Short mmCIF file of C-alpha atoms in Angstrom, two decimals:
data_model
loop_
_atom_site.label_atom_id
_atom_site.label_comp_id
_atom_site.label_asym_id
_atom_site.label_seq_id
_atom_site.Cartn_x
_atom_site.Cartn_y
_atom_site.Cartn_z
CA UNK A 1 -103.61 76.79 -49.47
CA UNK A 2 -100.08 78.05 -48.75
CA UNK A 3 -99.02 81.28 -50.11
CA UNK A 4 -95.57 83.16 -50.42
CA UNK A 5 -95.16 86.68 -51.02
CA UNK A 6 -93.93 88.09 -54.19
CA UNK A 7 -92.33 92.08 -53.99
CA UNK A 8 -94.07 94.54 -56.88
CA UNK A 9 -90.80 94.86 -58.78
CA UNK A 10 -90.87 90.34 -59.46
CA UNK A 11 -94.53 90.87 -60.37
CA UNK A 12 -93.32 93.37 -62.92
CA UNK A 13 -90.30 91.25 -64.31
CA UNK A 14 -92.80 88.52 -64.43
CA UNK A 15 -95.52 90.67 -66.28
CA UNK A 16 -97.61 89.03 -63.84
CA UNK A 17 -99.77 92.03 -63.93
CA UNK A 18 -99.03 95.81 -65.81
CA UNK A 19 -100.41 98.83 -66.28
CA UNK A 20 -99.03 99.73 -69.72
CA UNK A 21 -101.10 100.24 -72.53
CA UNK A 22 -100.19 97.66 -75.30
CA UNK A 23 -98.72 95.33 -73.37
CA UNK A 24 -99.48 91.43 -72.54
CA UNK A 25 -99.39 90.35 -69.02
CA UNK A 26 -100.34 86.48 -68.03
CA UNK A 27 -103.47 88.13 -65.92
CA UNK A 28 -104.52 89.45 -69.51
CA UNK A 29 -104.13 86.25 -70.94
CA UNK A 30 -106.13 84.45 -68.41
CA UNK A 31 -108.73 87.33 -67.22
CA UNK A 32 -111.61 86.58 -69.49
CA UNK A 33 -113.85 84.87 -67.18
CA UNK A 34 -117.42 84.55 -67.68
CA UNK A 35 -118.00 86.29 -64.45
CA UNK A 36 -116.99 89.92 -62.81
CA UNK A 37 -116.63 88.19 -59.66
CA UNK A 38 -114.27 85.24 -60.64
CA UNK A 39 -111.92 88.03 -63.11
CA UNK A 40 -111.22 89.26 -59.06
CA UNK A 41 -111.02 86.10 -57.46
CA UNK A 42 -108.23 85.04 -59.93
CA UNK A 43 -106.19 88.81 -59.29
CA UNK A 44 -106.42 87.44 -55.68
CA UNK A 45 -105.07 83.80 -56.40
CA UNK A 46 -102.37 85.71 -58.59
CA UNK A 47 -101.11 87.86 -56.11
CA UNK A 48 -100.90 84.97 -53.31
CA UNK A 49 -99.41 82.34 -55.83
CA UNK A 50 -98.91 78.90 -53.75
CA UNK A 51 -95.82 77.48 -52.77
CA UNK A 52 -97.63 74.01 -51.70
CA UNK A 53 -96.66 71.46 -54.33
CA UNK A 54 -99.73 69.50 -53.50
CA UNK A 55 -101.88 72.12 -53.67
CA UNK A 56 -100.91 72.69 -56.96
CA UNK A 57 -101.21 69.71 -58.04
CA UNK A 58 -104.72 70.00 -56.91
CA UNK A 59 -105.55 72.72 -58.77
CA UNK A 60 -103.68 71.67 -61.86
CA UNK A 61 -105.70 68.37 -62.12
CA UNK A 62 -108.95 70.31 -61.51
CA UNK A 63 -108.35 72.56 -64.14
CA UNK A 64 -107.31 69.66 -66.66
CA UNK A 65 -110.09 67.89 -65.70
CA UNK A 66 -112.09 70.83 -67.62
CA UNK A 67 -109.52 70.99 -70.68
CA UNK A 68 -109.72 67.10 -71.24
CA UNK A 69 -113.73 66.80 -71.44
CA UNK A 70 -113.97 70.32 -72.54
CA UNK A 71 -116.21 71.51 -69.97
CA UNK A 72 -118.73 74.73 -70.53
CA UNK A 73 -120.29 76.22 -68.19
CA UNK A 74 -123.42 77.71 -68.46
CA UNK A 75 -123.66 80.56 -65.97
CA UNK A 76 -124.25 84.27 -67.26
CA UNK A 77 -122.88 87.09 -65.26
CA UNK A 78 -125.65 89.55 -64.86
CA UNK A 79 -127.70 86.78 -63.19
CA UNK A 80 -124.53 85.81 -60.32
CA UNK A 81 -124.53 89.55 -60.10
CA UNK A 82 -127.57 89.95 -59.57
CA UNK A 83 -127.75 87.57 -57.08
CA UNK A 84 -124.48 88.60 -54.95
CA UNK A 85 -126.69 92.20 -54.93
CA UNK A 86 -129.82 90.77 -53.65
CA UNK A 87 -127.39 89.01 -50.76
CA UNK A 88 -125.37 91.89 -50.27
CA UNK A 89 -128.29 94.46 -50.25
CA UNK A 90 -128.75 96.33 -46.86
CA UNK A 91 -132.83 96.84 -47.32
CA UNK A 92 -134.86 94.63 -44.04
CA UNK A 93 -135.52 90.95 -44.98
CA UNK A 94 -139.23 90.27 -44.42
CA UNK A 95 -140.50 89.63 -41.17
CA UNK A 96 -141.19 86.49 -39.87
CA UNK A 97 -145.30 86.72 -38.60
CA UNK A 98 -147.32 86.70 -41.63
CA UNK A 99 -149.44 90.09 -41.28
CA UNK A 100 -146.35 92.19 -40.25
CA UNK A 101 -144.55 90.45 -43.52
CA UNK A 102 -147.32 90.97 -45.76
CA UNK A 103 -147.41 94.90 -44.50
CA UNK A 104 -143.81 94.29 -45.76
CA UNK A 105 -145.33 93.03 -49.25
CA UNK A 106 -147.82 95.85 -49.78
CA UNK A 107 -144.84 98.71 -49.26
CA UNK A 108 -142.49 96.78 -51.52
CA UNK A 109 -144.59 94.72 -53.47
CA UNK A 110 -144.00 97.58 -57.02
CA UNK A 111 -140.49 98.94 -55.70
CA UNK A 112 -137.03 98.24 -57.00
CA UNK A 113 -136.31 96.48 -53.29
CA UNK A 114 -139.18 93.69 -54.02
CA UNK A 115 -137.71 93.53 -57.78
CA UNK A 116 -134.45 92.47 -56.45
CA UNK A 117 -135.55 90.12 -53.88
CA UNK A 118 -137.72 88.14 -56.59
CA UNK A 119 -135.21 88.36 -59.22
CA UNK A 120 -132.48 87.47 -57.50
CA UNK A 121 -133.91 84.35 -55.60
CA UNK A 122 -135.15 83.69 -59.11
CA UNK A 123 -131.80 83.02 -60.40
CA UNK A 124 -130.66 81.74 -57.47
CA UNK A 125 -132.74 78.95 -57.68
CA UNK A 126 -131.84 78.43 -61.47
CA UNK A 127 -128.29 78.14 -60.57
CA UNK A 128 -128.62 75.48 -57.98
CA UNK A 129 -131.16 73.44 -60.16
CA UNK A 130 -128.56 73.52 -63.27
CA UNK A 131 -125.90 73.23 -60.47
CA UNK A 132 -127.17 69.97 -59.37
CA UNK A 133 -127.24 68.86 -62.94
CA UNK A 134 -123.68 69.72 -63.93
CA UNK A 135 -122.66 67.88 -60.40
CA UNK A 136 -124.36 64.91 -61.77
CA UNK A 137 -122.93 64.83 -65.15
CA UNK A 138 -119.44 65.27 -64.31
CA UNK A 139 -118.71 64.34 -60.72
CA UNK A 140 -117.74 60.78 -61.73
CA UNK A 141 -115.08 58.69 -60.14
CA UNK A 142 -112.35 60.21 -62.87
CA UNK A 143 -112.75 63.65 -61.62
CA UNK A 144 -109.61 64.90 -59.01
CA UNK A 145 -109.68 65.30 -55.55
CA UNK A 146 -110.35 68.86 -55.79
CA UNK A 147 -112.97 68.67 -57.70
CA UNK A 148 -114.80 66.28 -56.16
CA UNK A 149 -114.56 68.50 -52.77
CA UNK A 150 -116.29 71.82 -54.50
CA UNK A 151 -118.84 69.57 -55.75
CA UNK A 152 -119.66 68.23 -52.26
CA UNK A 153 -119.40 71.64 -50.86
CA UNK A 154 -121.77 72.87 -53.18
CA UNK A 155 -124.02 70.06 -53.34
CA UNK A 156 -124.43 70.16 -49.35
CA UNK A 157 -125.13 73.66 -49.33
CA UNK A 158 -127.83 73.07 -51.60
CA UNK A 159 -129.92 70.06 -50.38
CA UNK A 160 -129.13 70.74 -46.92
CA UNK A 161 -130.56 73.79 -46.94
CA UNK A 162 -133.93 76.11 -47.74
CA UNK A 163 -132.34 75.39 -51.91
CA UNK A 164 -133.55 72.00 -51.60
CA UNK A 165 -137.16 72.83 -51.85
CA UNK A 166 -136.89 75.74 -53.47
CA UNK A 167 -135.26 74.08 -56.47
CA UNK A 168 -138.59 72.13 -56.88
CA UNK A 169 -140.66 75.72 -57.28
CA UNK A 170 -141.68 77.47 -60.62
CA UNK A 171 -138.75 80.00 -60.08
CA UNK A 172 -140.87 81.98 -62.18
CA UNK A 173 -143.87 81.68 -59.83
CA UNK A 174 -143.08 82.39 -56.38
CA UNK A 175 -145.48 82.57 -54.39
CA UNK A 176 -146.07 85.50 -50.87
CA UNK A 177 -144.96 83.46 -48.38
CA UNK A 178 -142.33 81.21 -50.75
CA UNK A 179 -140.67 84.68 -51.25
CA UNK A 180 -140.87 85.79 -47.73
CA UNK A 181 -139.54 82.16 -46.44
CA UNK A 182 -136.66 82.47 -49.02
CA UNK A 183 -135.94 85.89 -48.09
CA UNK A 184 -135.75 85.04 -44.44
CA UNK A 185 -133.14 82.06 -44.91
CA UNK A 186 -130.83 83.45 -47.99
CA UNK A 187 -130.13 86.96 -46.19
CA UNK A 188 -130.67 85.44 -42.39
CA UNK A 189 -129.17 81.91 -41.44
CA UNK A 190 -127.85 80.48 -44.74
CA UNK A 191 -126.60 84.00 -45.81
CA UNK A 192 -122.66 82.30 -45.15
CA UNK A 193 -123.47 79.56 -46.93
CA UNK A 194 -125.03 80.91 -50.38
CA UNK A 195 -122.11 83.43 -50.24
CA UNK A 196 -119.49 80.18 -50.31
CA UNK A 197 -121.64 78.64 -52.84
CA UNK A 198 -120.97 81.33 -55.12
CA UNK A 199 -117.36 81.14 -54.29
CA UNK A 200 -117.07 77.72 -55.20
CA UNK A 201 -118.61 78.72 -58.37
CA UNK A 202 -116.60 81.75 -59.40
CA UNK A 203 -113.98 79.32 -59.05
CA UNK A 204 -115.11 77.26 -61.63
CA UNK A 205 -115.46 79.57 -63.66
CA UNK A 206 -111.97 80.43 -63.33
CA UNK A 207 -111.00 76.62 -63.59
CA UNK A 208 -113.13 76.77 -67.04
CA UNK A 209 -111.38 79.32 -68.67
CA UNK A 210 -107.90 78.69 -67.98
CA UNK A 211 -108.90 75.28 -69.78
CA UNK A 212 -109.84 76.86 -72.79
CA UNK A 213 -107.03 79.38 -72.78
CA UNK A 214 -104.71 76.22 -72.35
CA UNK A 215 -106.72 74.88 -75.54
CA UNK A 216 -106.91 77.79 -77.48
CA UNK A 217 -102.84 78.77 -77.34
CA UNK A 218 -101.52 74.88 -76.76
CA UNK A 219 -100.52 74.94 -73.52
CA UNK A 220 -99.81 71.69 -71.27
CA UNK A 221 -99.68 71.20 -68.30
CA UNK A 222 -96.84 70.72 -65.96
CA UNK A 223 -95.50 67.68 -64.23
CA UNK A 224 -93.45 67.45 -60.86
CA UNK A 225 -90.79 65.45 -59.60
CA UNK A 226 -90.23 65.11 -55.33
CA UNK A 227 -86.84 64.11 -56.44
CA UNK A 228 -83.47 65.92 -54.91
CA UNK A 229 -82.09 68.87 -56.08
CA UNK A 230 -83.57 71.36 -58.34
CA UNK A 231 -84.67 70.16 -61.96
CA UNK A 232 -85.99 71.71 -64.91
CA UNK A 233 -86.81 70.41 -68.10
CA UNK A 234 -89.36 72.20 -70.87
CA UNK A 235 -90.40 71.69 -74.62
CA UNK A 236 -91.78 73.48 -77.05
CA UNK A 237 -90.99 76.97 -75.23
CA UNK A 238 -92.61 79.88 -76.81
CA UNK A 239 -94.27 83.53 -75.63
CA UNK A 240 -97.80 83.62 -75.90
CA UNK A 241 -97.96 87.09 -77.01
CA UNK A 242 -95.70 86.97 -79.95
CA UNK A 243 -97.54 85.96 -83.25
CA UNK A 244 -95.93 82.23 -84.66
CA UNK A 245 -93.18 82.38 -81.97
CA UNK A 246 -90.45 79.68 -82.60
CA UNK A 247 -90.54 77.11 -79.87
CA UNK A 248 -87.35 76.31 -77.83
CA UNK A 249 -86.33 73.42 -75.66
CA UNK A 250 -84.67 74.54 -71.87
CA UNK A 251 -83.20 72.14 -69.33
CA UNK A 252 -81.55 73.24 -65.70
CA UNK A 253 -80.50 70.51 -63.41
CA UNK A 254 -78.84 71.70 -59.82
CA UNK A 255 -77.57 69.04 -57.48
CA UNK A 256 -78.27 71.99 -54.52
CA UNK A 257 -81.23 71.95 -52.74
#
């Protein structure tokens, strides 16, 4: 997406962001994500705001697309954590020839490493088996663009990779060499592509809570005109953070472009 850059003192006009104690900025209003992960995703997408009208389009119709069929998702943060720590962690992945990998098994097989490993392919594979299930339910032919593209991404990732079969496992079961297989492909060859798949996700989660922010305080969402000159037009105006604010109606035309 296209970005422009906004200087500190806009972003504290705005109240984009602050640092005062007491105060409401629109990142508090919006920051209460179900993950860690997606909270700093969004402080990324808010400091890099788009200037692409169909991009935000996009994105707008995504997010609606959650607020209309009042979409939950269930994903818990300690387990994504848990999982971006097992990826992230610096320890050796298991070795590919069996006896050198089972020496491998024996050293780790009661330390926190192997703990780590197993739990966090563990809810890996959870997430891509309820992943594949939420794809199903709601990738219809209604859902936007947008949408449709992160569930493609993610869906790919998943069946076209060492997810596919591991999906079909007792998560809870793994077996020596499942584990050792798994551990191979998630932090070796498909490392990049489990890492997106959690991107796609955390944005989802972000999609999923603006929704019910949007629901919870009566927002709507905007609509944009390609039309000359410079228009603006807005009812029912209020502040969120002010208790029974009175709404107001605003209008700005410009003929200069």
């Amino acid at each position: 997406m296209e970005h422009f850059i906004i200087d500190t003192q806009t972003f504290s006009d705005l109240e984009i962001f602050t640092a005062k104690v007491g105060s409401s900025s629109i990142y508090d209003l919006f920051k209460h994500t179900r993950t860690l992960a997606a909270r700093k995703r969004l402080i990324t997408i808010m400091e890099s705001p788009s200037n692409n009208l169909g991009d935000i389009i996009l994105r707008r119709d995504a997010i609606k697309y959650f607020y209309d069929h009042q979409i939950c998702l269930q994903i818990k943060n300690e387990e994504i954590d848990l999982v971006d720590f097992y990826l992230k962690s610096k320890f050796p992945a298991f070795k590919n020839n069996p006896l050198d990998a089972l020496a491998d098994y024996a050293k780790r097989n009661s330390s926190n490493d192997y703990y780590v490993i197993k739990t966090g392919q563990r809810y890996l594979i959870q997430l891509s088996r309820y992943l594949l299930e939420f794809i199903a339910q709601y990738n219809r032919e209604s859902a936007p663009p947008y949408l449709h593209s992160i569930f493609d991404q993610i869906t790919g990732i998943i069946v076209n990779g060492v997810l596919s079969k591991a999906t079909l496992l007792d998560e809870k079961r793994l077996s020596f060499s499942d584990i050792t297989r798994l551990d191979r492909a998630l932090r070796g060859a498909e490392k990049e592509n489990i890492n997106l798949l959690l991107e796609l996700v955390y944005e989802l989660d972000i999609f999923e809570n603006i929704a019910l922010v949007a629901a919870a305080k009566d927002f709507s969402f905007p609509e944009f005109t390609t039309s000359a000159g410079i228009r603006l037009n807005i009812e029912g105006l209020f502040h969120p953070a002010i208790k029974n604010a009175v709404r107001n109606n605003m209008g700005w035309v410009s003929s200069r472009i």
